[in-house]
Short mmCIF file of C-alpha atoms in Angstrom, two decimals:
data_model
loop_
_atom_site.label_atom_id
_atom_site.label_comp_id
_atom_site.label_asym_id
_atom_site.label_seq_id
_atom_site.Cartn_x
_atom_site.Cartn_y
_atom_site.Cartn_z
CA MET A 381 118.94 106.02 32.78
CA PHE A 382 121.11 108.78 34.23
CA GLY A 383 119.42 108.33 37.59
CA GLU A 384 120.26 104.65 37.60
CA LEU A 385 123.88 105.33 36.64
CA TRP A 386 124.15 107.93 39.39
CA ARG A 387 122.80 105.48 41.99
CA LYS A 388 125.32 102.85 40.88
CA PHE A 389 128.11 105.43 41.03
CA CYS A 390 127.12 106.49 44.57
CA SER A 391 126.86 102.85 45.59
CA LEU A 392 130.38 102.28 44.26
CA LEU A 393 131.74 105.22 46.26
CA LYS A 394 130.11 103.96 49.46
CA LYS A 395 131.09 100.34 49.02
CA GLU A 396 132.86 98.93 52.06
CA ALA A 397 136.46 97.76 52.03
CA VAL A 398 137.36 94.10 52.45
CA HIS A 399 138.64 94.76 55.97
CA GLU A 400 136.18 94.94 58.86
CA ASN A 401 135.65 97.89 61.19
CA GLU A 402 137.03 100.48 58.81
CA PRO A 403 135.71 104.09 59.01
CA GLN A 404 133.44 104.31 55.97
CA ARG A 405 133.25 108.11 55.91
CA ILE A 406 137.04 108.31 55.56
CA LEU A 407 136.92 105.79 52.71
CA LEU A 408 134.23 107.87 50.99
CA LEU A 409 136.34 111.01 51.47
CA LEU A 410 139.44 109.35 49.99
CA ARG A 411 137.54 108.14 46.94
CA ILE A 412 136.07 111.60 46.30
CA ILE A 413 139.51 113.20 46.65
CA LEU A 414 141.12 110.67 44.30
CA LEU A 415 138.38 111.14 41.70
CA ILE A 416 138.87 114.92 41.83
CA LEU A 417 142.64 114.48 41.56
CA GLY A 418 142.26 112.07 38.64
CA LEU A 419 140.13 114.61 36.77
CA TYR A 420 142.61 117.36 37.64
CA PHE A 421 145.56 115.29 36.38
CA LEU A 422 143.72 114.78 33.07
CA ILE A 423 142.91 118.49 32.71
CA ILE A 424 146.48 119.74 33.26
CA PRO A 425 147.89 118.24 30.00
CA LEU A 426 145.02 119.80 28.03
CA VAL A 427 145.69 123.17 29.64
CA LEU A 428 149.40 122.93 28.87
CA CYS A 429 148.60 122.10 25.24
CA VAL A 430 146.71 125.39 25.05
CA VAL A 431 148.91 127.76 27.09
CA GLY A 432 152.23 125.89 26.73
CA PRO A 433 154.73 124.43 27.02
CA LYS A 434 153.44 121.51 25.01
CA THR A 435 156.27 119.07 25.79
CA ASP A 436 156.14 116.23 28.33
CA VAL A 437 152.47 116.70 29.14
CA TRP A 438 152.26 112.94 29.53
CA ILE A 439 153.14 113.30 33.23
CA GLY A 440 149.54 114.28 33.91
CA TYR A 441 148.28 111.03 32.38
CA ILE A 442 150.74 109.01 34.47
CA PHE A 443 149.46 110.61 37.65
CA ALA A 444 145.86 110.11 36.53
CA VAL A 445 146.59 106.38 36.29
CA MET A 446 148.22 106.51 39.73
CA ALA A 447 145.12 108.22 41.17
CA MET A 448 142.84 105.56 39.71
CA ALA A 449 145.12 102.83 41.07
CA ALA A 450 144.94 104.48 44.50
CA PHE A 451 141.14 104.69 44.11
CA TYR A 452 141.00 100.94 43.47
CA ALA A 453 143.31 100.33 46.44
CA THR A 454 140.74 101.85 48.81
CA TYR A 455 138.60 98.73 48.24
CA ARG A 456 141.48 96.36 49.01
CA LEU A 457 143.69 98.04 51.59
CA LYS A 458 143.16 99.38 55.08
CA VAL A 459 142.16 103.01 55.51
CA HIS A 460 145.46 103.94 57.12
CA THR A 461 147.39 102.64 54.10
CA SER A 462 144.97 104.21 51.62
CA VAL A 463 145.35 107.63 53.24
CA LEU A 464 149.14 107.42 53.01
CA ILE A 465 148.94 106.36 49.34
CA CYS A 466 146.61 109.27 48.57
CA ALA A 467 148.94 111.70 50.36
CA GLY A 468 151.94 110.13 48.61
CA VAL A 469 150.42 110.61 45.16
CA GLN A 470 149.73 114.27 45.94
CA LEU A 471 153.20 114.85 47.39
CA ALA A 472 154.87 113.25 44.36
CA TRP A 473 152.77 115.48 42.08
CA VAL A 474 153.74 118.61 44.01
CA ILE A 475 157.46 117.77 43.79
CA ALA A 476 157.29 116.88 40.10
CA PHE A 477 155.18 119.93 39.20
CA VAL A 478 157.39 122.41 41.04
CA ILE A 479 160.55 120.97 39.48
CA LEU A 480 159.03 121.00 36.00
CA TYR A 481 157.15 124.31 36.07
CA GLY A 482 158.53 126.33 38.99
CA TRP A 483 157.39 127.74 42.31
CA ASP A 484 155.03 130.33 40.84
CA CYS A 485 152.60 127.65 39.57
CA GLY A 486 151.08 127.49 43.09
CA ILE A 487 150.80 123.72 43.42
CA GLN A 488 152.76 123.76 46.72
CA HIS A 489 149.61 124.99 48.48
CA LEU A 490 148.17 121.49 48.05
CA MET A 491 150.29 120.45 51.03
CA PHE A 492 147.82 122.16 53.37
CA GLU A 493 145.06 119.79 52.26
CA MET A 494 147.46 116.86 52.72
CA LEU A 495 148.14 118.03 56.27
CA VAL A 496 144.42 118.23 57.10
CA LEU A 497 143.80 114.83 55.54
CA VAL A 498 146.40 112.95 57.55
CA TYR A 499 145.74 114.75 60.83
CA PHE A 500 142.05 113.87 60.86
CA ALA A 501 141.86 110.68 58.82
CA ILE A 502 144.57 108.65 60.58
CA TYR A 503 144.19 107.84 64.26
CA ASN A 504 147.88 107.65 65.09
CA SER A 505 149.83 109.16 67.95
CA LEU A 506 150.55 112.86 68.11
CA GLY A 507 154.25 112.11 67.56
CA TYR A 508 153.42 110.43 64.25
CA LYS A 509 151.45 113.46 63.10
CA ILE A 510 154.15 115.88 64.19
CA GLY A 511 156.69 113.82 62.24
CA TYR A 512 154.43 113.97 59.18
CA THR A 513 154.12 117.74 59.58
CA ILE A 514 157.90 118.12 59.77
CA LEU A 515 158.24 116.01 56.61
CA LEU A 516 155.81 118.21 54.67
CA PHE A 517 157.52 121.34 55.92
CA ALA A 518 160.92 119.97 54.94
CA VAL A 519 159.70 119.09 51.44
CA ARG A 520 158.05 122.46 50.97
CA PHE A 521 161.03 124.37 52.26
CA GLY A 522 163.39 122.21 50.20
CA LEU A 523 161.39 122.91 47.06
CA PHE A 524 161.46 126.62 47.84
CA LEU A 525 165.25 126.57 48.18
CA TYR A 526 165.55 124.49 45.03
CA CYS A 527 163.54 127.01 43.04
CA ARG A 528 165.68 129.85 44.45
CA THR A 529 168.85 128.23 43.07
CA ASN A 530 167.56 126.39 40.00
CA ILE A 531 165.36 127.27 37.08
CA SER A 532 162.38 125.09 36.19
CA VAL A 533 162.67 122.45 33.48
CA PHE A 534 160.09 124.25 31.37
CA ALA A 535 159.84 128.01 31.20
CA LEU A 536 156.26 129.23 31.58
CA THR A 537 154.83 132.24 29.85
CA GLU A 538 153.09 134.81 32.02
CA THR A 539 149.75 133.58 30.73
CA ALA A 540 150.60 129.96 31.52
CA THR A 541 151.78 130.92 35.02
CA VAL A 542 148.53 132.77 35.76
CA VAL A 543 146.35 129.96 34.41
CA LEU A 544 148.21 127.28 36.38
CA GLN A 545 148.15 129.42 39.49
CA ILE A 546 144.37 129.75 39.18
CA ILE A 547 143.80 126.04 38.49
CA ASN A 548 146.08 124.94 41.32
CA THR A 549 144.51 127.39 43.76
CA VAL A 550 141.04 126.17 42.80
CA ILE A 551 141.97 122.49 43.19
CA THR A 552 143.56 123.20 46.58
CA PHE A 553 140.46 125.00 47.84
CA VAL A 554 138.13 122.33 46.45
CA LEU A 555 140.04 119.51 48.13
CA MET A 556 140.29 121.49 51.38
CA ALA A 557 136.57 122.17 51.30
CA VAL A 558 135.74 118.51 50.68
CA ALA A 559 138.02 117.32 53.49
CA CYS A 560 136.95 119.97 56.00
CA SER A 561 133.24 119.52 55.28
CA MET A 562 133.53 115.78 55.85
CA PHE A 563 135.51 116.15 59.08
CA SER A 564 133.33 118.97 60.40
CA SER A 565 130.19 116.93 59.75
CA ASN A 566 131.82 114.06 61.66
CA VAL A 567 132.52 116.36 64.60
CA GLU A 568 129.01 117.84 64.50
CA SER A 569 127.47 114.38 64.32
CA ALA A 570 129.59 113.17 67.23
CA GLU A 571 128.75 116.26 69.29
CA LYS A 572 125.05 115.87 68.54
CA LYS A 573 125.13 112.22 69.59
CA LEU A 574 127.01 113.16 72.75
CA VAL A 575 124.50 115.88 73.62
CA LEU A 576 121.58 113.51 73.04
CA TYR A 577 123.31 110.79 75.05
CA ASN A 578 123.94 113.21 77.93
CA GLU A 579 120.32 114.34 77.79
CA GLN A 580 119.19 110.71 77.94
CA LEU A 581 121.48 110.04 80.89
CA LYS A 582 120.22 113.15 82.64
CA LYS A 583 116.62 112.13 82.01
CA GLN A 584 117.25 108.58 83.19
CA ALA A 585 119.00 109.86 86.32
CA GLY A 586 115.96 111.98 87.22
CA THR A 587 113.16 109.64 86.09
CA ASP A 588 111.46 106.70 87.73
CA PRO A 589 111.81 103.85 85.21
CA LEU A 590 108.44 102.25 86.00
CA THR A 591 106.08 105.22 85.95
CA GLY A 592 108.10 107.72 83.91
CA LEU A 593 107.55 110.35 86.61
CA TRP A 594 110.33 112.36 88.20
CA ASN A 595 112.13 110.54 90.99
CA ARG A 596 112.87 111.95 94.43
CA ARG A 597 116.26 113.36 93.39
CA GLN A 598 114.82 115.29 90.45
CA MET A 599 111.88 116.63 92.43
CA MET A 600 114.06 117.79 95.33
CA GLN A 601 116.40 119.53 92.90
CA TYR A 602 113.47 121.23 91.16
CA ILE A 603 111.74 122.38 94.38
CA THR A 604 115.00 123.58 95.94
CA GLU A 605 116.04 125.57 92.86
CA LYS A 606 112.54 126.99 92.49
CA HIS A 607 112.45 128.04 96.16
CA GLN A 608 115.92 129.60 96.02
CA LYS A 609 115.11 131.50 92.85
CA GLU A 610 111.71 132.74 94.09
CA PRO A 611 111.76 132.60 97.93
CA ASN A 612 108.45 134.47 98.18
CA MET A 613 106.61 132.26 95.71
CA ALA A 614 103.36 130.76 96.93
CA PHE A 615 103.12 127.00 96.47
CA THR A 616 101.57 123.94 98.03
CA LEU A 617 102.97 120.45 98.49
CA GLY A 618 100.85 117.33 98.26
CA MET A 619 101.78 113.78 99.16
CA GLY A 620 99.74 110.75 98.13
CA ASP A 621 99.96 107.12 99.17
CA ILE A 622 98.13 104.10 97.72
CA ASP A 623 96.06 102.48 100.44
CA PHE A 624 96.82 98.85 101.35
CA PHE A 625 99.40 98.56 98.60
CA LYS A 626 101.28 95.79 100.41
CA ARG A 627 98.06 93.77 100.44
CA ILE A 628 97.83 94.15 96.66
CA ASN A 629 101.38 92.87 96.21
CA ASP A 630 100.88 89.99 98.64
CA HIS A 631 97.54 88.88 97.22
CA TRP A 632 97.89 89.49 93.47
CA GLY A 633 101.67 89.62 93.08
CA HIS A 634 104.22 92.30 92.32
CA ASP A 635 103.29 92.35 88.63
CA CYS A 636 99.88 93.52 89.69
CA GLY A 637 101.44 96.06 92.04
CA ASP A 638 103.55 97.48 89.23
CA ALA A 639 100.51 97.64 86.95
CA VAL A 640 98.62 99.53 89.66
CA LEU A 641 101.43 102.07 89.95
CA VAL A 642 101.36 102.66 86.18
CA TRP A 643 97.55 102.89 86.22
CA ILE A 644 97.58 105.34 89.14
CA THR A 645 100.23 107.42 87.36
CA ARG A 646 98.02 107.69 84.30
CA HIS A 647 95.09 108.91 86.43
CA MET A 648 97.25 111.41 88.31
CA SER A 649 98.79 112.75 85.13
CA GLN A 650 95.37 113.30 83.61
CA GLU A 651 94.05 115.13 86.68
CA LEU A 652 97.10 116.96 88.00
CA SER A 653 99.66 117.51 85.25
CA GLU A 654 98.34 120.93 84.21
CA HIS A 655 98.47 122.11 87.83
CA ALA A 656 101.42 120.33 89.41
CA ARG A 657 104.77 118.62 89.03
CA LEU A 658 104.49 114.93 89.85
CA CYS A 659 107.06 112.66 91.42
CA ARG A 660 107.24 109.07 92.56
CA TRP A 661 108.69 109.63 96.00
CA GLY A 662 109.35 105.96 96.66
CA GLY A 663 107.36 102.73 96.75
CA GLU A 664 103.69 103.67 96.58
CA GLU A 665 104.20 107.30 97.68
CA PHE A 666 103.96 110.31 95.38
CA ILE A 667 104.79 113.99 95.83
CA PHE A 668 102.99 116.86 94.05
CA PHE A 669 104.30 120.41 93.76
CA PHE A 670 101.59 122.99 93.02
CA PRO A 671 103.20 126.37 92.18
CA GLY A 672 101.09 129.48 92.77
CA MET A 673 98.24 127.57 94.45
CA ASN A 674 96.98 127.59 98.02
CA GLY A 675 95.99 124.63 100.15
CA ASP A 676 92.24 124.94 99.56
CA GLU A 677 92.68 124.84 95.79
CA VAL A 678 94.94 121.81 96.03
CA CYS A 679 92.54 119.99 98.35
CA LEU A 680 89.76 120.45 95.80
CA ILE A 681 91.93 119.02 92.99
CA LEU A 682 93.13 116.06 95.06
CA ASN A 683 89.62 115.27 96.24
CA ASN A 684 88.47 115.15 92.61
CA LEU A 685 91.28 112.69 91.87
CA ARG A 686 90.44 110.63 94.95
CA MET A 687 86.77 110.35 94.00
CA LYS A 688 87.59 109.34 90.42
CA LEU A 689 89.75 106.54 91.78
CA ASP A 690 86.88 105.45 94.05
CA ASN A 691 84.57 105.19 91.04
CA ASP A 692 87.05 103.43 88.75
CA PRO A 693 88.36 100.12 90.16
CA PHE A 694 91.45 98.58 88.62
CA ASP A 695 90.95 95.70 86.19
CA TRP A 696 93.53 92.97 86.81
CA LYS A 697 93.00 90.08 84.41
CA GLY A 698 89.25 90.35 84.66
CA GLU A 699 89.19 90.90 88.42
CA TRP A 700 88.18 94.35 89.65
CA ILE A 701 90.36 95.68 92.46
CA PRO A 702 89.24 98.80 94.35
CA ILE A 703 92.10 101.31 94.60
CA THR A 704 92.05 104.29 96.95
CA MET A 705 94.59 106.91 97.96
CA THR A 706 95.21 109.06 100.99
CA PHE A 707 96.67 112.55 100.62
CA GLY A 708 98.37 115.12 102.81
CA VAL A 709 98.53 118.80 101.88
CA GLU A 710 100.91 121.48 103.20
CA GLU A 711 100.95 125.08 102.05
CA ASN A 712 104.14 127.15 102.01
CA ASP A 713 104.20 129.27 105.20
CA PHE A 714 107.09 131.44 103.94
CA HIS A 715 109.36 130.74 106.91
CA SER A 716 109.86 126.95 106.92
CA ASN A 717 112.49 125.31 104.76
CA ILE A 718 111.69 122.61 102.19
CA ASP A 719 112.63 119.72 104.49
CA THR A 720 110.25 121.01 107.17
CA LEU A 721 107.42 121.41 104.67
CA LEU A 722 107.98 117.86 103.40
CA LYS A 723 107.94 116.51 106.96
CA ASN A 724 104.70 118.37 107.65
CA VAL A 725 102.98 117.03 104.54
CA ASP A 726 104.19 113.54 105.45
CA ASP A 727 102.68 113.93 108.91
CA LYS A 728 99.39 115.00 107.33
CA LEU A 729 99.44 111.90 105.12
CA TYR A 730 99.89 109.57 108.06
CA MET A 731 97.21 111.44 109.95
CA GLY A 732 94.89 110.56 107.07
CA LYS A 733 95.97 106.91 107.32
CA GLU A 734 95.15 106.84 111.02
CA GLN A 735 91.75 108.42 110.38
CA GLY A 736 90.67 105.64 108.02
CA ARG A 737 92.44 106.34 104.68
CA ASP A 738 90.84 107.44 101.38
CA ARG A 739 90.84 111.12 102.32
CA VAL A 740 92.68 114.43 101.98
CA ILE A 741 94.16 116.02 105.12
CA TYR A 742 95.05 119.69 105.16
#
């Protein structure tokens, strides 16, 4: 039973306003604040009945009704208006409380929560917020001057002053905590989304959309940074090209060609990923970066891949298409730059093409 009531209560708090495109988290924050204020307004008369003075405690009940009316308004009015009403109720309470019970009651500190609320909950210009700040300062300073020249309507005992100071300090901190936690979670959520979005953009910028492999830009950046960081690192470059790929596209269509690229990528990833970084260099060409490996080791790995392709023709809608690849291999000679090494491995690849394809040239 209590669980069901709690779910209904939470659903009521999260209910959307009648206006479209309103920030729901701000609405939820306003409703929580107004509920806390309503409870606070109801508690104050009870406290005053205990610690005194016991006259005119009805003001708390009036403000409790005002808080509930403002709570209801959050379902009918725009967020901007609801925020101002909520701030207005609090400001009116501060003024009334200070006049009735004096400066030492501590309720003036509630203005800090009002400042946080309007600054973060209303997306107005900076001038508007500065004007609001000046208004709060003027009211606070005016109340301070008033209390310096006038005595409060009701004289508080020392006990009553301490109790009200404690209650008002607690309510200020509670409301500040609620507001700040909501706004900080908004900021954290926005920052997290931004970081994830930037990571996605970075990944997309460096990834070939068809195969999911690194593209040329990402591979060049990786090899260059790796070489600059460890200039004496041993590594070997490999370049692979699908034989007669244009014939595949012309005879079976580009859909088939794309499927072959994905199929080849899967084979290469299975055979090479634990040894090398893979990249779709462009079209049907691929680049492999083998850190810490010499040319002989790389030739052995690429020949194993080549033979597996020879023994596993590609199935295109029930038709078996033989797929072969030619590879060039170039080992780091520790004096050539990256561009020279890439040109050399490209020359080796085309040497393999001229010699009949389906081979590894080192």
